[in-house]
């Protein structure tokens, strides 16, 4: 097991190198530069050119890439052109919000998907099953930004049940119970919105697993021995169908952290996703490259953790 983990970690090194090169080249291929739109139109072009030269934007791309990689290995992703702050400081301010939002989304996703998927598979072709299938198709087909706007308009503006912007009330005192309650209250609507759309794959997977498991030999043997139906489902079918879902938990979290761009932008939630959109609009290369690289590494590590957990929870599976 440890040799396999070490081999997988070593395989991650060239993946990260290729990822960093790809990210840097794409960022440089973007039209304009960090000074586009941020300089007074009356500014002397020579002054703008000196600013570009001082920022190293006129150096050959490979020199810029080498300098960026060496600094990144030291934990220095440079200075944000848009916020005039170190990139690590800006990301550190936002990453906590995204992590908490992702954790709440994962909890809500599994709270919805597990019972719907398991019982839909158990009562196949029933009215409940058909309703779940319809819900699944709708949640899978609806675009994220449209559904987020509907939820924001209906529950945020019309009913006024939830706040529509920010991550905490402006008057909340940090460290108090009211502060944490306000943070949770601001996360509820974005988390519910994202969770509803994220349940489709899990529900469909569980439903199919339960339907297939009902036809397996060990289930037929248990029924032939007179084991009650409820016990057959809880101890055999449900347990075996849920194992892969548990193994995918780490991957789900990393996918949500890297995929919450639309939700955070729609709800004006100050997390990594909104920071990424703002950085693109402001052509803030330092923030863009740092965010994509970090999220890419998190995704690669999440895949590794998922494989390891899968091999632990299910003895039949081993990482090759």
PDB file of C-alpha atoms in Angstrom:
ATOM      1  CA  UNK A   1       0.000   0.000   0.000  1.00  0.00           C
ATOM      2  CA  UNK A   2       2.713   2.488   0.988  1.00  0.00           C
ATOM      3  CA  UNK A   3       4.733   1.718  -2.141  1.00  0.00           C
ATOM      4  CA  UNK A   4       1.641   2.332  -4.252  1.00  0.00           C
ATOM      5  CA  UNK A   5       0.972   5.658  -2.505  1.00  0.00           C
ATOM      6  CA  UNK A   6       4.598   6.725  -2.991  1.00  0.00           C
ATOM      7  CA  UNK A   7       4.419   5.799  -6.680  1.00  0.00           C
ATOM      8  CA  UNK A   8       1.232   7.818  -7.111  1.00  0.00           C
ATOM      9  CA  UNK A   9       2.779  10.816  -5.342  1.00  0.00           C
ATOM     10  CA  UNK A  10       5.818  10.662  -7.647  1.00  0.00           C
ATOM     11  CA  UNK A  11       3.472  10.500 -10.646  1.00  0.00           C
ATOM     12  CA  UNK A  12       1.875  13.734  -9.448  1.00  0.00           C
ATOM     13  CA  UNK A  13       5.120  15.688  -9.924  1.00  0.00           C
ATOM     14  CA  UNK A  14       5.132  15.687 -13.759  1.00  0.00           C
ATOM     15  CA  UNK A  15       1.374  16.296 -13.718  1.00  0.00           C
ATOM     16  CA  UNK A  16       1.841  19.429 -11.619  1.00  0.00           C
ATOM     17  CA  UNK A  17       4.710  20.626 -13.840  1.00  0.00           C
ATOM     18  CA  UNK A  18       2.627  20.237 -16.998  1.00  0.00           C
ATOM     19  CA  UNK A  19      -0.329  21.877 -15.250  1.00  0.00           C
ATOM     20  CA  UNK A  20       1.745  24.884 -14.176  1.00  0.00           C
ATOM     21  CA  UNK A  21       3.164  25.353 -17.688  1.00  0.00           C
ATOM     22  CA  UNK A  22      -0.279  25.069 -19.258  1.00  0.00           C
ATOM     23  CA  UNK A  23      -1.756  27.566 -16.790  1.00  0.00           C
ATOM     24  CA  UNK A  24       1.034  30.096 -17.322  1.00  0.00           C
ATOM     25  CA  UNK A  25       0.816  29.954 -21.116  1.00  0.00           C
ATOM     26  CA  UNK A  26      -2.976  30.342 -21.092  1.00  0.00           C
ATOM     27  CA  UNK A  27      -2.759  33.297 -18.719  1.00  0.00           C
ATOM     28  CA  UNK A  28      -0.235  35.017 -20.975  1.00  0.00           C
ATOM     29  CA  UNK A  29      -2.435  34.326 -24.004  1.00  0.00           C
ATOM     30  CA  UNK A  30      -5.243  36.411 -22.506  1.00  0.00           C
ATOM     31  CA  UNK A  31      -5.821  39.711 -24.339  1.00  0.00           C
ATOM     32  CA  UNK A  32      -4.459  42.799 -22.666  1.00  0.00           C
ATOM     33  CA  UNK A  33      -2.392  42.894 -19.488  1.00  0.00           C
ATOM     34  CA  UNK A  34      -2.888  43.858 -15.817  1.00  0.00           C
ATOM     35  CA  UNK A  35      -2.548  47.532 -16.686  1.00  0.00           C
ATOM     36  CA  UNK A  36      -5.278  47.455 -19.336  1.00  0.00           C
ATOM     37  CA  UNK A  37      -8.221  49.555 -18.183  1.00  0.00           C
ATOM     38  CA  UNK A  38      -6.555  50.506 -14.909  1.00  0.00           C
ATOM     39  CA  UNK A  39      -4.524  53.400 -16.305  1.00  0.00           C
ATOM     40  CA  UNK A  40      -5.822  56.861 -17.011  1.00  0.00           C
ATOM     41  CA  UNK A  41      -6.257  57.244 -20.805  1.00  0.00           C
ATOM     42  CA  UNK A  42      -4.252  60.454 -20.594  1.00  0.00           C
ATOM     43  CA  UNK A  43      -1.231  58.680 -19.104  1.00  0.00           C
ATOM     44  CA  UNK A  44       1.909  58.891 -21.198  1.00  0.00           C
ATOM     45  CA  UNK A  45       2.436  55.588 -23.115  1.00  0.00           C
ATOM     46  CA  UNK A  46       6.094  55.691 -22.104  1.00  0.00           C
ATOM     47  CA  UNK A  47       5.044  55.652 -18.451  1.00  0.00           C
ATOM     48  CA  UNK A  48       2.810  52.630 -19.045  1.00  0.00           C
ATOM     49  CA  UNK A  49       5.659  50.880 -20.844  1.00  0.00           C
ATOM     50  CA  UNK A  50       8.003  51.527 -17.916  1.00  0.00           C
ATOM     51  CA  UNK A  51       5.414  50.031 -15.556  1.00  0.00           C
ATOM     52  CA  UNK A  52       5.175  46.917 -17.728  1.00  0.00           C
ATOM     53  CA  UNK A  53       8.943  46.614 -17.806  1.00  0.00           C
ATOM     54  CA  UNK A  54       9.174  47.059 -14.026  1.00  0.00           C
ATOM     55  CA  UNK A  55       6.620  44.275 -13.579  1.00  0.00           C
ATOM     56  CA  UNK A  56       8.652  41.970 -15.834  1.00  0.00           C
ATOM     57  CA  UNK A  57       5.907  41.675 -18.440  1.00  0.00           C
ATOM     58  CA  UNK A  58       8.314  42.435 -21.293  1.00  0.00           C
ATOM     59  CA  UNK A  59      10.675  39.565 -20.432  1.00  0.00           C
ATOM     60  CA  UNK A  60      10.581  36.364 -22.524  1.00  0.00           C
ATOM     61  CA  UNK A  61       7.817  34.033 -21.401  1.00  0.00           C
ATOM     62  CA  UNK A  62      10.214  31.301 -20.291  1.00  0.00           C
ATOM     63  CA  UNK A  63      12.035  33.724 -18.015  1.00  0.00           C
ATOM     64  CA  UNK A  64       8.729  34.842 -16.520  1.00  0.00           C
ATOM     65  CA  UNK A  65       7.684  31.199 -16.086  1.00  0.00           C
ATOM     66  CA  UNK A  66      10.956  30.213 -14.390  1.00  0.00           C
ATOM     67  CA  UNK A  67      10.747  33.210 -12.061  1.00  0.00           C
ATOM     68  CA  UNK A  68       7.113  32.404 -11.237  1.00  0.00           C
ATOM     69  CA  UNK A  69       7.848  28.730 -10.490  1.00  0.00           C
ATOM     70  CA  UNK A  70      10.850  29.494  -8.284  1.00  0.00           C
ATOM     71  CA  UNK A  71       8.868  32.037  -6.295  1.00  0.00           C
ATOM     72  CA  UNK A  72       5.874  29.677  -6.050  1.00  0.00           C
ATOM     73  CA  UNK A  73       8.097  26.966  -4.547  1.00  0.00           C
ATOM     74  CA  UNK A  74       8.920  29.490  -1.813  1.00  0.00           C
ATOM     75  CA  UNK A  75       5.225  30.197  -1.265  1.00  0.00           C
ATOM     76  CA  UNK A  76       5.437  33.546  -3.008  1.00  0.00           C
ATOM     77  CA  UNK A  77       2.914  33.981  -5.835  1.00  0.00           C
ATOM     78  CA  UNK A  78       3.753  37.624  -6.310  1.00  0.00           C
ATOM     79  CA  UNK A  79       1.782  40.809  -5.864  1.00  0.00           C
ATOM     80  CA  UNK A  80      -1.774  41.311  -7.004  1.00  0.00           C
ATOM     81  CA  UNK A  81      -2.000  44.068  -9.609  1.00  0.00           C
ATOM     82  CA  UNK A  82      -5.670  44.602  -8.763  1.00  0.00           C
ATOM     83  CA  UNK A  83      -5.648  44.556  -4.955  1.00  0.00           C
ATOM     84  CA  UNK A  84      -2.058  45.756  -4.380  1.00  0.00           C
ATOM     85  CA  UNK A  85      -1.563  42.970  -1.807  1.00  0.00           C
ATOM     86  CA  UNK A  86       0.404  39.703  -1.754  1.00  0.00           C
ATOM     87  CA  UNK A  87      -1.502  36.968  -3.600  1.00  0.00           C
ATOM     88  CA  UNK A  88      -1.176  34.520  -0.711  1.00  0.00           C
ATOM     89  CA  UNK A  89      -2.770  37.041   1.644  1.00  0.00           C
ATOM     90  CA  UNK A  90      -5.720  37.626  -0.693  1.00  0.00           C
ATOM     91  CA  UNK A  91      -6.322  33.905  -1.220  1.00  0.00           C
ATOM     92  CA  UNK A  92      -5.993  33.271   2.516  1.00  0.00           C
ATOM     93  CA  UNK A  93      -8.756  35.788   3.187  1.00  0.00           C
ATOM     94  CA  UNK A  94     -11.149  34.044   0.780  1.00  0.00           C
ATOM     95  CA  UNK A  95     -10.305  30.348   1.047  1.00  0.00           C
ATOM     96  CA  UNK A  96     -11.931  29.913   4.481  1.00  0.00           C
ATOM     97  CA  UNK A  97     -15.297  31.092   3.144  1.00  0.00           C
ATOM     98  CA  UNK A  98     -15.139  28.658   0.227  1.00  0.00           C
ATOM     99  CA  UNK A  99     -14.107  25.713   2.424  1.00  0.00           C
ATOM    100  CA  UNK A 100     -17.002  26.222   4.842  1.00  0.00           C
ATOM    101  CA  UNK A 101     -19.462  26.699   1.986  1.00  0.00           C
ATOM    102  CA  UNK A 102     -18.200  23.504   0.323  1.00  0.00           C
ATOM    103  CA  UNK A 103     -18.459  21.476   3.541  1.00  0.00           C
ATOM    104  CA  UNK A 104     -22.043  22.600   4.134  1.00  0.00           C
ATOM    105  CA  UNK A 105     -22.864  21.849   0.489  1.00  0.00           C
ATOM    106  CA  UNK A 106     -21.434  18.326   0.775  1.00  0.00           C
ATOM    107  CA  UNK A 107     -23.474  17.647   3.918  1.00  0.00           C
ATOM    108  CA  UNK A 108     -26.681  18.847   2.271  1.00  0.00           C
ATOM    109  CA  UNK A 109     -25.879  16.976  -0.955  1.00  0.00           C
ATOM    110  CA  UNK A 110     -25.537  13.632   0.799  1.00  0.00           C
ATOM    111  CA  UNK A 111     -28.496  14.350   3.080  1.00  0.00           C
ATOM    112  CA  UNK A 112     -30.652  14.704  -0.050  1.00  0.00           C
ATOM    113  CA  UNK A 113     -29.006  12.181  -2.365  1.00  0.00           C
ATOM    114  CA  UNK A 114     -28.549   9.179  -0.068  1.00  0.00           C
ATOM    115  CA  UNK A 115     -32.195   8.607   0.936  1.00  0.00           C
ATOM    116  CA  UNK A 116     -33.532   9.485  -2.510  1.00  0.00           C
ATOM    117  CA  UNK A 117     -31.080   7.233  -4.347  1.00  0.00           C
ATOM    118  CA  UNK A 118     -31.322   4.280  -1.987  1.00  0.00           C
ATOM    119  CA  UNK A 119     -35.106   4.212  -1.627  1.00  0.00           C
ATOM    120  CA  UNK A 120     -35.657   4.980  -5.294  1.00  0.00           C
ATOM    121  CA  UNK A 121     -33.666   1.860  -6.159  1.00  0.00           C
ATOM    122  CA  UNK A 122     -35.487  -0.204  -3.556  1.00  0.00           C
ATOM    123  CA  UNK A 123     -38.954   0.788  -4.760  1.00  0.00           C
ATOM    124  CA  UNK A 124     -38.138   0.664  -8.443  1.00  0.00           C
ATOM    125  CA  UNK A 125     -40.898   1.767 -10.850  1.00  0.00           C
ATOM    126  CA  UNK A 126     -43.035   3.087  -7.991  1.00  0.00           C
ATOM    127  CA  UNK A 127     -44.503   6.603  -7.942  1.00  0.00           C
ATOM    128  CA  UNK A 128     -41.720   7.635  -5.579  1.00  0.00           C
ATOM    129  CA  UNK A 129     -39.084   6.251  -7.951  1.00  0.00           C
ATOM    130  CA  UNK A 130     -40.587   8.015 -10.958  1.00  0.00           C
ATOM    131  CA  UNK A 131     -40.713  11.292  -9.035  1.00  0.00           C
ATOM    132  CA  UNK A 132     -37.048  10.940  -8.076  1.00  0.00           C
ATOM    133  CA  UNK A 133     -36.089  10.207 -11.691  1.00  0.00           C
ATOM    134  CA  UNK A 134     -37.909  13.348 -12.866  1.00  0.00           C
ATOM    135  CA  UNK A 135     -36.253  15.413 -10.127  1.00  0.00           C
ATOM    136  CA  UNK A 136     -32.896  13.950 -11.103  1.00  0.00           C
ATOM    137  CA  UNK A 137     -33.271  14.856 -14.767  1.00  0.00           C
ATOM    138  CA  UNK A 138     -34.432  18.385 -13.967  1.00  0.00           C
ATOM    139  CA  UNK A 139     -31.589  19.057 -11.490  1.00  0.00           C
ATOM    140  CA  UNK A 140     -29.073  17.718 -13.986  1.00  0.00           C
ATOM    141  CA  UNK A 141     -30.419  19.717 -16.934  1.00  0.00           C
ATOM    142  CA  UNK A 142     -30.998  23.136 -15.337  1.00  0.00           C
ATOM    143  CA  UNK A 143     -28.008  25.495 -15.841  1.00  0.00           C
ATOM    144  CA  UNK A 144     -26.377  26.478 -12.577  1.00  0.00           C
ATOM    145  CA  UNK A 145     -26.561  30.242 -13.088  1.00  0.00           C
ATOM    146  CA  UNK A 146     -30.271  30.161 -14.026  1.00  0.00           C
ATOM    147  CA  UNK A 147     -31.239  28.066 -11.007  1.00  0.00           C
ATOM    148  CA  UNK A 148     -29.067  30.236  -8.754  1.00  0.00           C
ATOM    149  CA  UNK A 149     -30.784  33.391 -10.029  1.00  0.00           C
ATOM    150  CA  UNK A 150     -34.226  31.829  -9.434  1.00  0.00           C
ATOM    151  CA  UNK A 151     -33.300  30.857  -5.864  1.00  0.00           C
ATOM    152  CA  UNK A 152     -31.781  34.273  -5.218  1.00  0.00           C
ATOM    153  CA  UNK A 153     -34.806  36.148  -6.579  1.00  0.00           C
ATOM    154  CA  UNK A 154     -37.439  33.999  -4.887  1.00  0.00           C
ATOM    155  CA  UNK A 155     -35.917  33.276  -1.451  1.00  0.00           C
ATOM    156  CA  UNK A 156     -33.639  36.299  -1.233  1.00  0.00           C
ATOM    157  CA  UNK A 157     -35.693  39.162  -2.663  1.00  0.00           C
ATOM    158  CA  UNK A 158     -39.347  38.109  -2.793  1.00  0.00           C
ATOM    159  CA  UNK A 159     -39.600  36.190   0.488  1.00  0.00           C
ATOM    160  CA  UNK A 160     -36.593  37.884   2.115  1.00  0.00           C
ATOM    161  CA  UNK A 161     -35.710  34.688   3.998  1.00  0.00           C
ATOM    162  CA  UNK A 162     -31.976  34.801   3.352  1.00  0.00           C
ATOM    163  CA  UNK A 163     -29.319  37.487   2.769  1.00  0.00           C
ATOM    164  CA  UNK A 164     -28.415  38.063  -0.871  1.00  0.00           C
ATOM    165  CA  UNK A 165     -24.778  39.204  -0.602  1.00  0.00           C
ATOM    166  CA  UNK A 166     -21.716  38.822   1.575  1.00  0.00           C
ATOM    167  CA  UNK A 167     -20.601  36.170   4.063  1.00  0.00           C
ATOM    168  CA  UNK A 168     -21.460  37.885   7.365  1.00  0.00           C
ATOM    169  CA  UNK A 169     -23.431  40.868   8.652  1.00  0.00           C
ATOM    170  CA  UNK A 170     -21.424  44.061   8.786  1.00  0.00           C
ATOM    171  CA  UNK A 171     -22.241  44.651  12.464  1.00  0.00           C
ATOM    172  CA  UNK A 172     -21.319  41.132  13.660  1.00  0.00           C
ATOM    173  CA  UNK A 173     -18.500  40.991  16.217  1.00  0.00           C
ATOM    174  CA  UNK A 174     -15.874  38.400  15.304  1.00  0.00           C
ATOM    175  CA  UNK A 175     -15.610  35.499  17.735  1.00  0.00           C
ATOM    176  CA  UNK A 176     -19.146  35.788  19.129  1.00  0.00           C
ATOM    177  CA  UNK A 177     -22.012  33.322  18.704  1.00  0.00           C
ATOM    178  CA  UNK A 178     -23.879  35.903  16.664  1.00  0.00           C
ATOM    179  CA  UNK A 179     -20.933  36.178  14.287  1.00  0.00           C
ATOM    180  CA  UNK A 180     -20.845  32.431  13.581  1.00  0.00           C
ATOM    181  CA  UNK A 181     -24.622  32.357  13.308  1.00  0.00           C
ATOM    182  CA  UNK A 182     -24.498  35.156  10.749  1.00  0.00           C
ATOM    183  CA  UNK A 183     -21.844  33.336   8.718  1.00  0.00           C
ATOM    184  CA  UNK A 184     -23.917  30.161   8.697  1.00  0.00           C
ATOM    185  CA  UNK A 185     -27.054  32.102   7.745  1.00  0.00           C
ATOM    186  CA  UNK A 186     -25.267  33.642   4.750  1.00  0.00           C
ATOM    187  CA  UNK A 187     -24.117  30.205   3.579  1.00  0.00           C
ATOM    188  CA  UNK A 188     -27.487  28.440   3.702  1.00  0.00           C
ATOM    189  CA  UNK A 189     -29.031  29.648   0.434  1.00  0.00           C
ATOM    190  CA  UNK A 190     -25.881  29.233  -1.733  1.00  0.00           C
ATOM    191  CA  UNK A 191     -25.247  25.809  -0.188  1.00  0.00           C
ATOM    192  CA  UNK A 192     -28.822  24.595  -0.777  1.00  0.00           C
ATOM    193  CA  UNK A 193     -28.700  25.849  -4.365  1.00  0.00           C
ATOM    194  CA  UNK A 194     -25.436  24.092  -5.105  1.00  0.00           C
ATOM    195  CA  UNK A 195     -26.457  20.921  -3.238  1.00  0.00           C
ATOM    196  CA  UNK A 196     -29.682  20.484  -5.208  1.00  0.00           C
ATOM    197  CA  UNK A 197     -27.775  20.633  -8.471  1.00  0.00           C
ATOM    198  CA  UNK A 198     -24.988  18.356  -7.180  1.00  0.00           C
ATOM    199  CA  UNK A 199     -27.263  15.453  -6.192  1.00  0.00           C
ATOM    200  CA  UNK A 200     -27.990  14.170  -9.702  1.00  0.00           C
ATOM    201  CA  UNK A 201     -24.926  11.957 -10.167  1.00  0.00           C
ATOM    202  CA  UNK A 202     -25.047  10.499  -6.654  1.00  0.00           C
ATOM    203  CA  UNK A 203     -28.762   9.725  -6.821  1.00  0.00           C
ATOM    204  CA  UNK A 204     -28.478   8.028 -10.205  1.00  0.00           C
ATOM    205  CA  UNK A 205     -25.427   6.053  -9.155  1.00  0.00           C
ATOM    206  CA  UNK A 206     -27.025   4.810  -5.917  1.00  0.00           C
ATOM    207  CA  UNK A 207     -30.289   3.952  -7.630  1.00  0.00           C
ATOM    208  CA  UNK A 208     -28.520   1.849 -10.243  1.00  0.00           C
ATOM    209  CA  UNK A 209     -26.327   0.175  -7.614  1.00  0.00           C
ATOM    210  CA  UNK A 210     -29.332  -0.834  -5.518  1.00  0.00           C
ATOM    211  CA  UNK A 211     -31.233  -2.146  -8.546  1.00  0.00           C
ATOM    212  CA  UNK A 212     -28.216  -4.205  -9.643  1.00  0.00           C
ATOM    213  CA  UNK A 213     -27.496  -5.445  -6.118  1.00  0.00           C
ATOM    214  CA  UNK A 214     -31.029  -6.831  -5.761  1.00  0.00           C
ATOM    215  CA  UNK A 215     -30.182  -9.383  -8.468  1.00  0.00           C
ATOM    216  CA  UNK A 216     -26.875 -10.578  -6.993  1.00  0.00           C
ATOM    217  CA  UNK A 217     -26.431 -14.113  -5.656  1.00  0.00           C
ATOM    218  CA  UNK A 218     -25.705 -13.178  -2.042  1.00  0.00           C
ATOM    219  CA  UNK A 219     -28.974 -11.210  -1.875  1.00  0.00           C
ATOM    220  CA  UNK A 220     -30.946 -14.120  -3.286  1.00  0.00           C
ATOM    221  CA  UNK A 221     -29.261 -16.451  -0.799  1.00  0.00           C
ATOM    222  CA  UNK A 222     -30.146 -14.184   2.114  1.00  0.00           C
ATOM    223  CA  UNK A 223     -33.762 -14.059   0.999  1.00  0.00           C
ATOM    224  CA  UNK A 224     -33.846 -17.838   0.513  1.00  0.00           C
ATOM    225  CA  UNK A 225     -32.671 -18.260   4.109  1.00  0.00           C
ATOM    226  CA  UNK A 226     -35.620 -16.210   5.317  1.00  0.00           C
ATOM    227  CA  UNK A 227     -33.772 -12.996   6.182  1.00  0.00           C
ATOM    228  CA  UNK A 228     -36.341 -10.175   6.534  1.00  0.00           C
ATOM    229  CA  UNK A 229     -36.485  -7.785   3.570  1.00  0.00           C
ATOM    230  CA  UNK A 230     -35.576  -4.725   5.630  1.00  0.00           C
ATOM    231  CA  UNK A 231     -32.487  -6.463   6.992  1.00  0.00           C
ATOM    232  CA  UNK A 232     -31.453  -7.561   3.499  1.00  0.00           C
ATOM    233  CA  UNK A 233     -31.545  -3.977   2.303  1.00  0.00           C
ATOM    234  CA  UNK A 234     -29.915  -2.346   5.329  1.00  0.00           C
ATOM    235  CA  UNK A 235     -27.139  -4.897   5.957  1.00  0.00           C
ATOM    236  CA  UNK A 236     -26.359  -6.024   2.427  1.00  0.00           C
ATOM    237  CA  UNK A 237     -27.714  -3.901  -0.413  1.00  0.00           C
ATOM    238  CA  UNK A 238     -27.549  -0.403   1.093  1.00  0.00           C
ATOM    239  CA  UNK A 239     -24.169  -1.009   2.714  1.00  0.00           C
ATOM    240  CA  UNK A 240     -22.505  -2.255  -0.465  1.00  0.00           C
ATOM    241  CA  UNK A 241     -24.096   0.455  -2.612  1.00  0.00           C
ATOM    242  CA  UNK A 242     -22.893   3.215  -0.266  1.00  0.00           C
ATOM    243  CA  UNK A 243     -19.221   2.192  -0.055  1.00  0.00           C
ATOM    244  CA  UNK A 244     -18.068   3.854  -3.299  1.00  0.00           C
ATOM    245  CA  UNK A 245     -19.968   7.021  -2.370  1.00  0.00           C
ATOM    246  CA  UNK A 246     -18.046   7.232   0.909  1.00  0.00           C
ATOM    247  CA  UNK A 247     -14.793   6.805  -0.990  1.00  0.00           C
ATOM    248  CA  UNK A 248     -15.684   9.691  -3.321  1.00  0.00           C
ATOM    249  CA  UNK A 249     -16.281  12.121  -0.458  1.00  0.00           C
ATOM    250  CA  UNK A 250     -12.829  13.726  -0.648  1.00  0.00           C
ATOM    251  CA  UNK A 251     -13.165  14.155  -4.410  1.00  0.00           C
ATOM    252  CA  UNK A 252     -16.609  15.735  -3.985  1.00  0.00           C
ATOM    253  CA  UNK A 253     -15.208  18.312  -1.575  1.00  0.00           C
ATOM    254  CA  UNK A 254     -12.317  19.269  -3.858  1.00  0.00           C
ATOM    255  CA  UNK A 255     -14.665  19.442  -6.854  1.00  0.00           C
ATOM    256  CA  UNK A 256     -16.973  21.809  -4.963  1.00  0.00           C
ATOM    257  CA  UNK A 257     -14.086  24.015  -3.837  1.00  0.00           C
ATOM    258  CA  UNK A 258     -12.908  24.401  -7.413  1.00  0.00           C
ATOM    259  CA  UNK A 259     -16.352  24.516  -9.002  1.00  0.00           C
ATOM    260  CA  UNK A 260     -18.198  27.107  -6.918  1.00  0.00           C
ATOM    261  CA  UNK A 261     -17.373  29.987  -9.263  1.00  0.00           C
ATOM    262  CA  UNK A 262     -20.916  30.507 -10.574  1.00  0.00           C
ATOM    263  CA  UNK A 263     -22.572  30.178  -7.165  1.00  0.00           C
ATOM    264  CA  UNK A 264     -20.212  32.599  -5.445  1.00  0.00           C
ATOM    265  CA  UNK A 265     -20.437  35.110  -8.271  1.00  0.00           C
ATOM    266  CA  UNK A 266     -24.260  34.973  -8.328  1.00  0.00           C
ATOM    267  CA  UNK A 267     -24.667  35.334  -4.560  1.00  0.00           C
ATOM    268  CA  UNK A 268     -21.761  37.830  -4.265  1.00  0.00           C
ATOM    269  CA  UNK A 269     -20.221  35.437  -1.750  1.00  0.00           C
ATOM    270  CA  UNK A 270     -16.586  36.458  -1.095  1.00  0.00           C
ATOM    271  CA  UNK A 271     -14.838  33.164  -1.766  1.00  0.00           C
ATOM    272  CA  UNK A 272     -12.301  31.702  -4.146  1.00  0.00           C
ATOM    273  CA  UNK A 273     -14.795  31.516  -7.019  1.00  0.00           C
ATOM    274  CA  UNK A 274     -15.712  35.192  -6.896  1.00  0.00           C
ATOM    275  CA  UNK A 275     -12.056  36.130  -6.498  1.00  0.00           C
ATOM    276  CA  UNK A 276     -11.285  34.159  -9.664  1.00  0.00           C
ATOM    277  CA  UNK A 277     -13.964  36.015 -11.655  1.00  0.00           C
ATOM    278  CA  UNK A 278     -12.752  39.392 -10.390  1.00  0.00           C
ATOM    279  CA  UNK A 279      -9.159  38.500 -11.250  1.00  0.00           C
ATOM    280  CA  UNK A 280     -10.120  37.539 -14.812  1.00  0.00           C
ATOM    281  CA  UNK A 281     -12.060  40.767 -15.291  1.00  0.00           C
ATOM    282  CA  UNK A 282      -9.095  42.743 -13.966  1.00  0.00           C
ATOM    283  CA  UNK A 283      -6.512  40.659 -15.893  1.00  0.00           C
ATOM    284  CA  UNK A 284      -4.730  40.018 -12.607  1.00  0.00           C
ATOM    285  CA  UNK A 285      -2.288  37.376 -13.860  1.00  0.00           C
ATOM    286  CA  UNK A 286      -0.728  36.732 -10.456  1.00  0.00           C
ATOM    287  CA  UNK A 287      -4.036  35.831  -8.833  1.00  0.00           C
ATOM    288  CA  UNK A 288      -5.318  33.861 -11.840  1.00  0.00           C
ATOM    289  CA  UNK A 289      -2.255  31.632 -12.151  1.00  0.00           C
ATOM    290  CA  UNK A 290      -2.010  31.080  -8.401  1.00  0.00           C
ATOM    291  CA  UNK A 291      -5.685  30.138  -8.052  1.00  0.00           C
ATOM    292  CA  UNK A 292      -5.773  27.743 -10.994  1.00  0.00           C
ATOM    293  CA  UNK A 293      -2.522  26.094  -9.918  1.00  0.00           C
ATOM    294  CA  UNK A 294      -3.692  25.646  -6.317  1.00  0.00           C
ATOM    295  CA  UNK A 295      -7.105  24.314  -7.364  1.00  0.00           C
ATOM    296  CA  UNK A 296      -5.464  21.969  -9.866  1.00  0.00           C
ATOM    297  CA  UNK A 297      -3.149  20.579  -7.185  1.00  0.00           C
ATOM    298  CA  UNK A 298      -6.083  20.210  -4.787  1.00  0.00           C
ATOM    299  CA  UNK A 299      -7.985  18.235  -7.425  1.00  0.00           C
ATOM    300  CA  UNK A 300      -5.003  15.942  -8.085  1.00  0.00           C
ATOM    301  CA  UNK A 301      -4.550  15.320  -4.353  1.00  0.00           C
ATOM    302  CA  UNK A 302      -8.301  14.752  -3.987  1.00  0.00           C
ATOM    303  CA  UNK A 303      -8.179  12.032  -6.621  1.00  0.00           C
ATOM    304  CA  UNK A 304      -5.306  10.370  -4.773  1.00  0.00           C
ATOM    305  CA  UNK A 305      -7.166  10.484  -1.458  1.00  0.00           C
ATOM    306  CA  UNK A 306     -10.307   9.076  -3.096  1.00  0.00           C
ATOM    307  CA  UNK A 307      -8.353   6.124  -4.479  1.00  0.00           C
ATOM    308  CA  UNK A 308      -6.783   5.436  -1.100  1.00  0.00           C
ATOM    309  CA  UNK A 309     -10.094   5.638   0.755  1.00  0.00           C
ATOM    310  CA  UNK A 310     -11.717   3.404  -1.864  1.00  0.00           C
ATOM    311  CA  UNK A 311      -9.114   0.700  -1.259  1.00  0.00           C
ATOM    312  CA  UNK A 312      -9.660   0.930   2.505  1.00  0.00           C
ATOM    313  CA  UNK A 313     -13.457   0.811   2.649  1.00  0.00           C
ATOM    314  CA  UNK A 314     -13.760  -1.922   0.008  1.00  0.00           C
ATOM    315  CA  UNK A 315     -11.219  -4.785   0.351  1.00  0.00           C
ATOM    316  CA  UNK A 316     -12.080  -5.980  -3.161  1.00  0.00           C
ATOM    317  CA  UNK A 317     -10.494  -2.870  -4.654  1.00  0.00           C
ATOM    318  CA  UNK A 318      -6.785  -2.199  -4.601  1.00  0.00           C
ATOM    319  CA  UNK A 319      -4.870   0.649  -6.199  1.00  0.00           C
ATOM    320  CA  UNK A 320      -2.770  -0.740  -9.016  1.00  0.00           C
TER     321      UNK A 320
END
